[in-house]
XYZ file of C-alpha atoms in Angstrom:
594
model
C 38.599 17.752 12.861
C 42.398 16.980 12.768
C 44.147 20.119 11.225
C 45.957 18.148 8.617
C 42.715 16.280 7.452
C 41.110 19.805 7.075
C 44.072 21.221 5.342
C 44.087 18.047 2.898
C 40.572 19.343 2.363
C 40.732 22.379 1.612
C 43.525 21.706 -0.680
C 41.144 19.448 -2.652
C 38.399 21.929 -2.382
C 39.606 25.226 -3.631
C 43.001 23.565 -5.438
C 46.757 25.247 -4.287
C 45.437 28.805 -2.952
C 44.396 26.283 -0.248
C 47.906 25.946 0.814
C 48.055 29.087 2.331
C 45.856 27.970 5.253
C 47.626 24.807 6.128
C 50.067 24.042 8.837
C 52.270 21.413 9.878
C 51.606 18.121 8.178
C 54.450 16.416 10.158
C 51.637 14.410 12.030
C 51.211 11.452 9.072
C 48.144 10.831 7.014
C 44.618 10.304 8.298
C 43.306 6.758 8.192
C 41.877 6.155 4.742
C 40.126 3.292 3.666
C 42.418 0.098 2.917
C 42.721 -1.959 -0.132
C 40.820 -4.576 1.486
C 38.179 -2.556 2.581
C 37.589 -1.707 -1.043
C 37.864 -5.107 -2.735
C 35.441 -6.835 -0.526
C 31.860 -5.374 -1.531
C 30.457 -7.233 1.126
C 32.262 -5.118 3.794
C 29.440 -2.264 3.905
C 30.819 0.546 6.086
C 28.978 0.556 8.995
C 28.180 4.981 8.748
C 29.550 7.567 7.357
C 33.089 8.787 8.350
C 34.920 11.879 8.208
C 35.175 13.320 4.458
C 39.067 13.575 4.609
C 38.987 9.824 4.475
C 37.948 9.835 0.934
C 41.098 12.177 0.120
C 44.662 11.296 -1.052
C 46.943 10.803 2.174
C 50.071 12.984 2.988
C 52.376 10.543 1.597
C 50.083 9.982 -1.473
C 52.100 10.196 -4.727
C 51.047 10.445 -8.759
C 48.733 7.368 -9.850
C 50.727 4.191 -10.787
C 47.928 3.365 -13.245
C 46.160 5.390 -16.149
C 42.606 5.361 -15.909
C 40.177 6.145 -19.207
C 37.036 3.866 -19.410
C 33.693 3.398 -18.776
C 33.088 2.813 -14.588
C 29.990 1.248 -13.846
C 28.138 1.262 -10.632
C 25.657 -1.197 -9.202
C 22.459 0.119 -7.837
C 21.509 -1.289 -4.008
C 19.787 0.188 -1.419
C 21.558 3.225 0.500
C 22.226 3.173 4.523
C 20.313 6.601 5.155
C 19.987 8.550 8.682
C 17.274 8.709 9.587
C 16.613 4.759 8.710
C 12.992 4.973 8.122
C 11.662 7.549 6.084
C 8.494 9.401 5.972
C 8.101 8.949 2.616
C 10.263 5.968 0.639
C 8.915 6.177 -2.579
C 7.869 9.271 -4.714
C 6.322 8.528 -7.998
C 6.723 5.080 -8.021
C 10.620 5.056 -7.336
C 12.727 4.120 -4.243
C 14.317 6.968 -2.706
C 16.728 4.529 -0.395
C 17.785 3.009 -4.080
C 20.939 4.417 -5.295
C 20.536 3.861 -9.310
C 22.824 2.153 -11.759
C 24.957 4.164 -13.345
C 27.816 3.955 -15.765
C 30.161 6.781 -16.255
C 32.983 7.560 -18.428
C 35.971 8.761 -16.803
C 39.510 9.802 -18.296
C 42.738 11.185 -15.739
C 44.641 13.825 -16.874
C 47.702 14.223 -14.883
C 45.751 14.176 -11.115
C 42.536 15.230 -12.271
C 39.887 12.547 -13.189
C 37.665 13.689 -15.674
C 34.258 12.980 -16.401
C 33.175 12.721 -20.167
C 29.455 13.595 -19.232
C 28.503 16.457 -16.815
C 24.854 16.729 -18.228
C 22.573 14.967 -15.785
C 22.998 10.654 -15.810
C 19.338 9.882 -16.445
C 18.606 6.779 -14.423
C 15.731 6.855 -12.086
C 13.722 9.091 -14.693
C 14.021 6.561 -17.335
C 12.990 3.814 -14.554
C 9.582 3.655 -13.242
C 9.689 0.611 -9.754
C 13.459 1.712 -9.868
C 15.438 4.048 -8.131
C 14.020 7.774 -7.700
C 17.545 9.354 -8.821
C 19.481 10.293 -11.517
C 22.946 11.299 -11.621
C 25.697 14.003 -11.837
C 29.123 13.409 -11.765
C 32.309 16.651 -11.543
C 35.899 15.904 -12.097
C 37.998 14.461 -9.122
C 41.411 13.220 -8.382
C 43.504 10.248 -9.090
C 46.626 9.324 -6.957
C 48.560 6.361 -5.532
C 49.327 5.672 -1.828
C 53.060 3.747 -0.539
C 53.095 0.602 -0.468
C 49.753 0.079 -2.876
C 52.237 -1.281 -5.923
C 49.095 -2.896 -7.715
C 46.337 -0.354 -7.110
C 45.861 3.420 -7.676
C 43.132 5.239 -5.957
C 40.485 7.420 -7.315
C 37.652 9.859 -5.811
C 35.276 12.484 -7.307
C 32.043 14.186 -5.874
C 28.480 13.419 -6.928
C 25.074 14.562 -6.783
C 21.640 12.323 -6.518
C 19.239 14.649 -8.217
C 15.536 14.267 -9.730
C 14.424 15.148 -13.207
C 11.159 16.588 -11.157
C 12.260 18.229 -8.685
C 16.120 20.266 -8.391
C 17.349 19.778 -5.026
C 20.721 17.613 -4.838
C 22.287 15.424 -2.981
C 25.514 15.826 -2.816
C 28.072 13.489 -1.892
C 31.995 12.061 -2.457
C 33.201 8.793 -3.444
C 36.158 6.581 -3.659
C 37.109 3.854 -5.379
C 41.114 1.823 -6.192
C 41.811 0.821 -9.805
C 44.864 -0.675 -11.862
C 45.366 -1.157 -15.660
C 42.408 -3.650 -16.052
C 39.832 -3.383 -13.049
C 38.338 -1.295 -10.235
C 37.211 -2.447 -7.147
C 34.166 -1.233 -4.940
C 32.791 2.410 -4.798
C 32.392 3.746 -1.408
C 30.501 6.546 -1.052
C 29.011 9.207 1.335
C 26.329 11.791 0.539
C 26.740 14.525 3.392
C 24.767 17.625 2.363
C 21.687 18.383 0.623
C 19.249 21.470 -0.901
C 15.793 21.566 0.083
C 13.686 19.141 -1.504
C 9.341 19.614 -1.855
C 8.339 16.052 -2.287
C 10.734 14.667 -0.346
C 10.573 16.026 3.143
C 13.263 13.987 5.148
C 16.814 15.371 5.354
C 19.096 12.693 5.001
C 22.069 11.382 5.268
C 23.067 8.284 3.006
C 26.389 5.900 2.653
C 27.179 2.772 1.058
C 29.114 0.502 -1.217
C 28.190 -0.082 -4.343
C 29.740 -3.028 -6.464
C 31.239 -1.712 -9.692
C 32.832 -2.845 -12.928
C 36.064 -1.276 -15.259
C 35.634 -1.238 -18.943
C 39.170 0.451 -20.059
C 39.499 1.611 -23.078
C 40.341 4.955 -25.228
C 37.732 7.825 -26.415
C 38.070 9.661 -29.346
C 37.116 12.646 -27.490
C 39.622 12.476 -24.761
C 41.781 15.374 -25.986
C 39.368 17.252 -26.565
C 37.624 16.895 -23.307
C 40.679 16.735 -21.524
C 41.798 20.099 -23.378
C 38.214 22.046 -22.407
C 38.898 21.279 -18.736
C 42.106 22.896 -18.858
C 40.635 26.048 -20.058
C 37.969 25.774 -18.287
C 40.399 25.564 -14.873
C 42.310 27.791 -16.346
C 39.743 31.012 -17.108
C 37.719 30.296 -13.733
C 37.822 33.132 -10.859
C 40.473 32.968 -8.169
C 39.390 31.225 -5.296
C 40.512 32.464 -1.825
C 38.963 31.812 1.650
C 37.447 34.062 3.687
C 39.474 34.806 6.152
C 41.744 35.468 3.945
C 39.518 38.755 2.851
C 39.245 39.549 6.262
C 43.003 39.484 6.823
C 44.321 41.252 3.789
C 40.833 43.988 4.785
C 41.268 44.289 8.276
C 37.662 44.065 8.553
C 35.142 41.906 10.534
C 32.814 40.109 7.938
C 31.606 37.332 10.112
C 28.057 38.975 9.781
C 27.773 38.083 6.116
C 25.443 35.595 7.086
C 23.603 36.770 9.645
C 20.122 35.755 8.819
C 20.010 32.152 8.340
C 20.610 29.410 10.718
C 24.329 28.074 10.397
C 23.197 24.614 9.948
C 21.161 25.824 6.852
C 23.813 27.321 4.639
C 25.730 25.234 2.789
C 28.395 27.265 1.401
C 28.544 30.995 0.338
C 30.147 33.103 -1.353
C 31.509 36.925 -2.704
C 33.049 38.096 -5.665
C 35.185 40.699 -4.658
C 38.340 42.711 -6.566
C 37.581 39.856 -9.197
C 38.088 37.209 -6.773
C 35.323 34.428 -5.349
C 36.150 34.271 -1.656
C 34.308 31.326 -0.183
C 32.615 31.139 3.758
C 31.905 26.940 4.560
C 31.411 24.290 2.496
C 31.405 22.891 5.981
C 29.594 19.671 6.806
C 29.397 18.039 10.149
C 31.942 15.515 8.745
C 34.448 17.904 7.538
C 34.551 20.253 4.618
C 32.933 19.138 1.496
C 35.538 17.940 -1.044
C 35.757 19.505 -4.049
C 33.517 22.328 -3.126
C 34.448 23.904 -6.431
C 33.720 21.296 -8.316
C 29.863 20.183 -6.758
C 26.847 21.264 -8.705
C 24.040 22.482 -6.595
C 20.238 22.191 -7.935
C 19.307 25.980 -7.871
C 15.427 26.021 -8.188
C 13.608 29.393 -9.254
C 17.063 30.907 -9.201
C 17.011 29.352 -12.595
C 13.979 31.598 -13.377
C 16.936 34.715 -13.941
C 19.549 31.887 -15.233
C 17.513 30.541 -17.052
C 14.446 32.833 -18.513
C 15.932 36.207 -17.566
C 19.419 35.431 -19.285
C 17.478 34.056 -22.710
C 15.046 37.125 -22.626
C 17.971 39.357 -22.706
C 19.920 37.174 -25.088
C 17.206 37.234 -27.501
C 16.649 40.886 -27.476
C 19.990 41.502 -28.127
C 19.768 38.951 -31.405
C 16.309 40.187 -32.619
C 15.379 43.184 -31.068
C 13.658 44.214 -28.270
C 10.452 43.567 -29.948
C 10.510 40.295 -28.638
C 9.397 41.354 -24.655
C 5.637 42.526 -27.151
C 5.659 39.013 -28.408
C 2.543 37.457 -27.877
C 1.992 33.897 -25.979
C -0.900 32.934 -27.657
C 0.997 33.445 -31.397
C 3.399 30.515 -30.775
C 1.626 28.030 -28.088
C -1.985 26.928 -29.094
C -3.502 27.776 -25.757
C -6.556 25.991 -24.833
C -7.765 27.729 -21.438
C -11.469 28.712 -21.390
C -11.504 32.369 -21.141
C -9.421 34.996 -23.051
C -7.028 35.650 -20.142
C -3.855 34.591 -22.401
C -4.871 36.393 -25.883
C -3.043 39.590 -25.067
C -0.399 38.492 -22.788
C 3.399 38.748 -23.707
C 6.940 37.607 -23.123
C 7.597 40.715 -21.099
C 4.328 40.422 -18.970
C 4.831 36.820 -18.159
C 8.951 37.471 -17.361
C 7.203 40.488 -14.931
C 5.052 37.333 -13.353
C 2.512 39.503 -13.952
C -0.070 37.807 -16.384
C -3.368 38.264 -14.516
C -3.908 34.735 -14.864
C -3.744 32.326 -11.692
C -5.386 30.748 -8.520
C -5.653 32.524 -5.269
C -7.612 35.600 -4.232
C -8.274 39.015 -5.573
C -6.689 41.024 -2.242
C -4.079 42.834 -3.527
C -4.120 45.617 -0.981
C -1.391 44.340 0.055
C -0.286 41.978 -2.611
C 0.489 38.983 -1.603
C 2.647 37.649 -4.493
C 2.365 33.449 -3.324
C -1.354 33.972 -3.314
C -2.749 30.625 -4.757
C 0.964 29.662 -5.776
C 0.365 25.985 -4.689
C -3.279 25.939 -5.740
C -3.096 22.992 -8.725
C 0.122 22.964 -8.357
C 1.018 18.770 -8.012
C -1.007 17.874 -11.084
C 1.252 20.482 -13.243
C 4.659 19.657 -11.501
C 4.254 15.717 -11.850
C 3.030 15.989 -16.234
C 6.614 15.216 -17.808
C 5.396 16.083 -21.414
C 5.105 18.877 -23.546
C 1.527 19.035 -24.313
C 0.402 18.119 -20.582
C 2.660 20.345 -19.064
C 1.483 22.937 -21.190
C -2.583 21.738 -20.805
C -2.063 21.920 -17.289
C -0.766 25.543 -17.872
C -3.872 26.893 -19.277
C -6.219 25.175 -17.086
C -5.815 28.077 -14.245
C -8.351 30.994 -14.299
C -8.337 34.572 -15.612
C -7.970 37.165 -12.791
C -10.135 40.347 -12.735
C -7.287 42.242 -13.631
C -5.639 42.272 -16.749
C -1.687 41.593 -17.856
C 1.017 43.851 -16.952
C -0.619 44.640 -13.777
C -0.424 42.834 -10.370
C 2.642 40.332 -9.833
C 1.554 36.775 -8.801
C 4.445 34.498 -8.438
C 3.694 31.007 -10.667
C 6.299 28.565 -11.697
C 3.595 27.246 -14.180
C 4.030 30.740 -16.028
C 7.723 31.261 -15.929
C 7.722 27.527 -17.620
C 5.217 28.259 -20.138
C 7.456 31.497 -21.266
C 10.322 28.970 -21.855
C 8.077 27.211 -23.899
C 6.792 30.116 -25.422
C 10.555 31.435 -26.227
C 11.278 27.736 -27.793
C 8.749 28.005 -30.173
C 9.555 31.549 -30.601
C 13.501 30.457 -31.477
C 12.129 27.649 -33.984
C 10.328 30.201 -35.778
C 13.388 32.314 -36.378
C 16.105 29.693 -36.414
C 13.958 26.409 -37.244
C 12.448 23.269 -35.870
C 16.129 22.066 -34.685
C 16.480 25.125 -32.283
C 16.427 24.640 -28.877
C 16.175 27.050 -25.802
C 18.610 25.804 -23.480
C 21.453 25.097 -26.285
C 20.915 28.652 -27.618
C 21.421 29.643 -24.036
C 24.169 27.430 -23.663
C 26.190 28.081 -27.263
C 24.867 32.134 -26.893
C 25.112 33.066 -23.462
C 27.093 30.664 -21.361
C 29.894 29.332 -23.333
C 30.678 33.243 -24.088
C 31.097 33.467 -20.553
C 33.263 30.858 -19.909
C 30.515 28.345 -18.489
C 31.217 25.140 -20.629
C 28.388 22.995 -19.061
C 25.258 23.841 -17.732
C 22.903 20.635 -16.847
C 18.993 21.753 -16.600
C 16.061 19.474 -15.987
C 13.906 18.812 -19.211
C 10.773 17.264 -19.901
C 10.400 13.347 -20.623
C 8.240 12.226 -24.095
C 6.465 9.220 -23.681
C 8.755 7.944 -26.596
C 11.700 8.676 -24.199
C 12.933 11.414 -25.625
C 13.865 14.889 -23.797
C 12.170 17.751 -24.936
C 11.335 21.544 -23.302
C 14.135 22.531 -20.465
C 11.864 22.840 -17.460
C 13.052 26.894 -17.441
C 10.940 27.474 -13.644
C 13.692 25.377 -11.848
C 15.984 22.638 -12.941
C 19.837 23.718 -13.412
C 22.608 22.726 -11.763
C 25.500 25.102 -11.723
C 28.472 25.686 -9.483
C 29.374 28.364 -7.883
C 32.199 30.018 -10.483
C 29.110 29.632 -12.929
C 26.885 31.729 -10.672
C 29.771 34.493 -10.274
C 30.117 34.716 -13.689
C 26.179 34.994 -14.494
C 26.128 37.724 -11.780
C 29.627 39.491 -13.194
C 28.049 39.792 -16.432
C 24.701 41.495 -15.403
C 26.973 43.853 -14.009
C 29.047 44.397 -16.907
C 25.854 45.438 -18.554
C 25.732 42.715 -20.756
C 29.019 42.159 -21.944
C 32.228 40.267 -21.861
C 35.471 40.204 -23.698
C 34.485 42.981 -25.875
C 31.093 40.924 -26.880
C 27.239 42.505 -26.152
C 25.520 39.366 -25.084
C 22.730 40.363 -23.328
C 20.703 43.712 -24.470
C 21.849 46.384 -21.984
C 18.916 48.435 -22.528
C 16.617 45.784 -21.215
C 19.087 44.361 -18.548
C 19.310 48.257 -17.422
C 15.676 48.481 -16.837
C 15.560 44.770 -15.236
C 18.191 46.253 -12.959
C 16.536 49.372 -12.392
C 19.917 51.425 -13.437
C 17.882 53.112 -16.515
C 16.129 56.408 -16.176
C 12.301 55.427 -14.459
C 12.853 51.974 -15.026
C 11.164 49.982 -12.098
C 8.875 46.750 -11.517
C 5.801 46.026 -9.815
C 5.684 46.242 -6.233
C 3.923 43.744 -3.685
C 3.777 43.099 -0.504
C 4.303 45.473 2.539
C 7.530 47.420 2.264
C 10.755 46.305 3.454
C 13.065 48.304 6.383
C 14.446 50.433 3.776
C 11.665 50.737 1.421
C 9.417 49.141 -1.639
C 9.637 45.518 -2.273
C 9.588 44.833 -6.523
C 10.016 42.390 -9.051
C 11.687 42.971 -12.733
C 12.168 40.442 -15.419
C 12.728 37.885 -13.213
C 14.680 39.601 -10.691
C 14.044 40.455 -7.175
C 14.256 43.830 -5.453
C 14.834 45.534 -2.318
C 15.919 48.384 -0.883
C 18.865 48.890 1.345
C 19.977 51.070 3.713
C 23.652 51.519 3.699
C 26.222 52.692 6.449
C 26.476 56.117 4.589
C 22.775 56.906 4.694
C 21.734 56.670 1.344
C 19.035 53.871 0.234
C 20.030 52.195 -2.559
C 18.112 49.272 -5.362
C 19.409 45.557 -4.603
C 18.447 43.022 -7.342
C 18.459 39.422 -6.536
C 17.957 36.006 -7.704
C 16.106 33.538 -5.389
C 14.993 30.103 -4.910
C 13.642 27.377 -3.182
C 15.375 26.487 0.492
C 17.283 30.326 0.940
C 19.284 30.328 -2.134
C 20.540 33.914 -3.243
C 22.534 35.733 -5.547
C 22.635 39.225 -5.035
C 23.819 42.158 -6.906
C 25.359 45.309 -5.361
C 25.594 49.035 -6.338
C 29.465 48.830 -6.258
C 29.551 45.922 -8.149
C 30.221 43.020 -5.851
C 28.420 39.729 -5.811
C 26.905 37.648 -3.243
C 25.993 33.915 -3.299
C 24.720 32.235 -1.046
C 23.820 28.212 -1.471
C 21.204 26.862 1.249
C 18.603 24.186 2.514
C 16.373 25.901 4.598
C 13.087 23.995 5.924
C 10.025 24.187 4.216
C 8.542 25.878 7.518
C 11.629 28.028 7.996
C 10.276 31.816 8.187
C 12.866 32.296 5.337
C 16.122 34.211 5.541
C 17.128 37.580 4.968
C 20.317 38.565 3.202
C 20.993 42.121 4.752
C 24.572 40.690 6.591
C 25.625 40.003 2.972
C 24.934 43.271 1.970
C 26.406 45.303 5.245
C 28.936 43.231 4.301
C 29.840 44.337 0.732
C 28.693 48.170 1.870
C 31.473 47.607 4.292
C 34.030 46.789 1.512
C 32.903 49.078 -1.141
C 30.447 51.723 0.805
C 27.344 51.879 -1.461
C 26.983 55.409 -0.373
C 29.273 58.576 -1.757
């Protein structure tokens, strides 16, 4: 890639620390797309370019026009690479069909701003439509020379599915005056690992599109969150500029995982997010910072672990005894369920499942996908629930062996809803007491999930096993506060003597252990969290917690306080990656060992 396009880039991806790692821009801009190219819909592109393309040019200047209004997009069938896909429709929808869409947009200064940043519902809502829904992030407005009668706009995307939560996630472009817009192009260039959808694609297009200005009453406001939000998120630097001001050699950090695989990753370090990639093979991803990624059991800690915590804090750590069956009306055939609890089902240990009854050694995927279609397809409450309760009772009882099942860790969200209602009545609702409780405390101002559809159209349970969509400041700031025990800004949010037993940094606490041990030691999980042990440079071993999910994502959590993320689309038939280069490489920086 030209070095000015990828300085542009970066620029636009991590904002003015960017600046640091440009160079001479005496060479002119990089050829964007023209006026004409945008106002003639018929002019498909013929593939998809290099990302810079979509960003402001050298010369570019503040927008001419203001832009607030509704933008709408016109659904048509996506170029995709490969052209024919294994599979083109999933539950009745077309996966080559992006959806219609409208979005409401206002600038501030450069910065476009969506109104929305929960998930667009579109293909959900649309059986014999498109498969996808829609999430939009906040972008960039400017003008080029010469362009008297048009400004230019661009912001990144993500196709998602209300099913599953991988995303597709893409950039587009579009010009604009006082009283219309012309064509969207647009480019979708990376992707998480999907399940039902097994082709990794590319996908590119232009998609007619309409203006409707006009003024919200909640521009301000909107307009006045972002700027806090901008304003309290981490520094962003890159990564060489942590090896440079370190003098060390971190290039191992991901060691582990094919470099075609990761997508971007990530550690917080000195109170800083230093970010390796956002690399595709058309250029950096614009507005890395800004792209929501769909996370998958990940949101199992995020998600359950977080509103465990949060809830014991609130009412007491009585809640981990709390019974299932008192607050769902469980309809399985045996008494498997009548004893279980929160705390059991957060340990994924329930003694209720498919699979065998080896557990010398434990496998903890025994039987995970046993059943598993005819739960992950029921949008509804009830069914989703039915299909729950429809799995056997294990020999053992609860509390004993861990078996990993995405049906449980959704039927404890469920559970906890109900649990909430009770305590706060029937308006209360998991995710937005996670949201208002948790999040928001934290500085994370949005936070779209995945929820079930009623047949009457309305949303109902957040899925809770996978589902959200955050960015990567939102997963530095989850992990920051796990290791602040709990707290921030002088607030207990999460209890900290059940986050230091899910942590293992409380006297005896520790989970149940499966599998064969690791290198260094005992594999275990703990209310929702993963852990390993590592040995570091020093000698010592020491506890690592993680959070994992589908496709190689990780966020890992260090002795000496450091974070790791890592955001990834492994293969279904990948042998999985390891994460031991991310923690040599955070030993390295802060030596775990005395």
């Amino acid at each position: 890639m030209h070095t000015l396009q990828r300085c542009r880039a970066l620029v636009i991806m991590f904002g003015a620390v960017a600046l640091s790692a440009c160079v001479d821009s005496s060479t002119g801009p990089p050829p964007g797309f023209s006026i004409d190219e945008l106002t003639e819909s018929a002019q498909a592109p013929e593939g998809p370019v290099p990302n810079a393309r979509f960003l402001p040019s050298v010369a570019a200047v503040s927008a001419r026009h203001a832009f607030s209004g509704k933008l709408t997009l016109v659904g048509a069938e996506m170029q995709t690479d490969p052209a024919e896909l294994r599979k083109r429709h999933i539950l009745r929808r077309d996966i080559k069909l992006f959806p219609d869409v409208t979005v409401s947009l206002v600038a501030d200064g450069e910065v476009l701003i969506p109104l929305d940043r929960d998930l667009i519902l579109s293909g959900t809502l649309d059986e014999g439509g498109s498969y996808w829904d829609f999430l939009v992030s906040p972008g960039r407005v400017w003008s080029e020379p010469d362009e008297e009668e048009w400004s230019r706009a661009a912001f990144p995307f993500a196709l998602a599915s209300s099913v599953e939560n991988e995303t597709y996630n893409g950039v587009a472009t579009f010009a604009f005056n006082e009283t219309a817009a012309s064509a969207v192009r647009y480019q979708i260039v990376r992707q998480t690992t999907g399940y039902f959808l097994v082709d990794r694609l590319r996908a590119w297009g232009q998609l007619d599109a309409s203006y409707e200005p006009g003024r919200f009453e909640a521009a301000a406001e909107v307009i006045g969150w972002y700027r806090r939000e901008v304003a309290d998120r981490l520094p962003v630097r890159m990564w060489q500029e942590l090896e440079e001001a370190t003098g060390l050699d971190l290039s191992d950090f991901d060691d582990g995982i094919d470099e075609a695989h990761r997508i971007v990753s990530a550690l917080v370090y000195d109170g800083t997010l230093y970010v390796r990639g956002c690399d595709t093979d058309l250029g950096p991803l614009p507005f890395c910072s800004e792209h929501r990624f769909g996370i998958w059991s990940v949101t199992k800690s995020t998600g359950n672990g977080l509103a465990m915590l949060r809830l014991a804090q609130k009412y007491g750590p009585e809640v981990f005894d709390e019974r299932i069956a008192d607050h769902l009306e469980v309809t399985a055939s045996h008494d498997g369920w009548e004893q279980t609890t929160f705390g059991q089902v957060l340990n994924m240990a329930t003694g209720v499942g498919e699979g065998s009854t080896n557990i010398t050694p434990n496998n903890p995927n025994d039987g995970y996908l046993v059943g598993y279609d005819s739960w992950y397809t029921a949008m509804s409450r009830v069914a989703r629930i039915s299909e729950v309760f429809k799995a056997p009772d294990h020999p053992w009882g609860p509390g004993e062996v861990m078996r990993y099942r995405d049906q449980d860790a959704f039927v404890l969200g469920a559970a906890m809803d109900a649990y909430l209602k009770s305590r706060e009545g029937p308006e209360a609702d998991m995710w937005r007491f996670l949201m208002e409780e948790v999040y928001a405390p934290i500085g994370i101002q949005h936070a779209p999930t995945n929820r079930l559809l009623e047949a009457d159209g309305r949303l109902s349970l957040p899925q809770m096993s996978q589902g959200s969509y955050p960015t990567l400041d939102d997963l530095a700031r989850i992990g920051q506060l796990l290791h602040n025990g709990g707290r921030s800004t002088g607030q207990q949010i999460l209890h900290e003597g059940k986050l230091a037993e899910a942590l293992y940094r409380s006297p005896g606490s520790h989970g149940i252990e499966y599998g064969e041990p690791g290198p260094d030691g005992s594999r275990s999980y703990s209310m929702s969290f993963w852990h390993q042990r590592y040995r570091g440079e020093g000698g010592c071993v020491v506890d690592v917690a993680s959070m994992s999910g589908w496709g190689g994502h990780r966020v890992e959590l260090y002795p000496n306080g450091l974070v790791a993320i890592r955001i990834a689309n492994e293969p279904v038939d990948a042998a999985g990656s390891h994460s031991r280069g991310m923690a040599a490489v955070a030993d390295r920086l802060a030596p775990f060992c005395p």
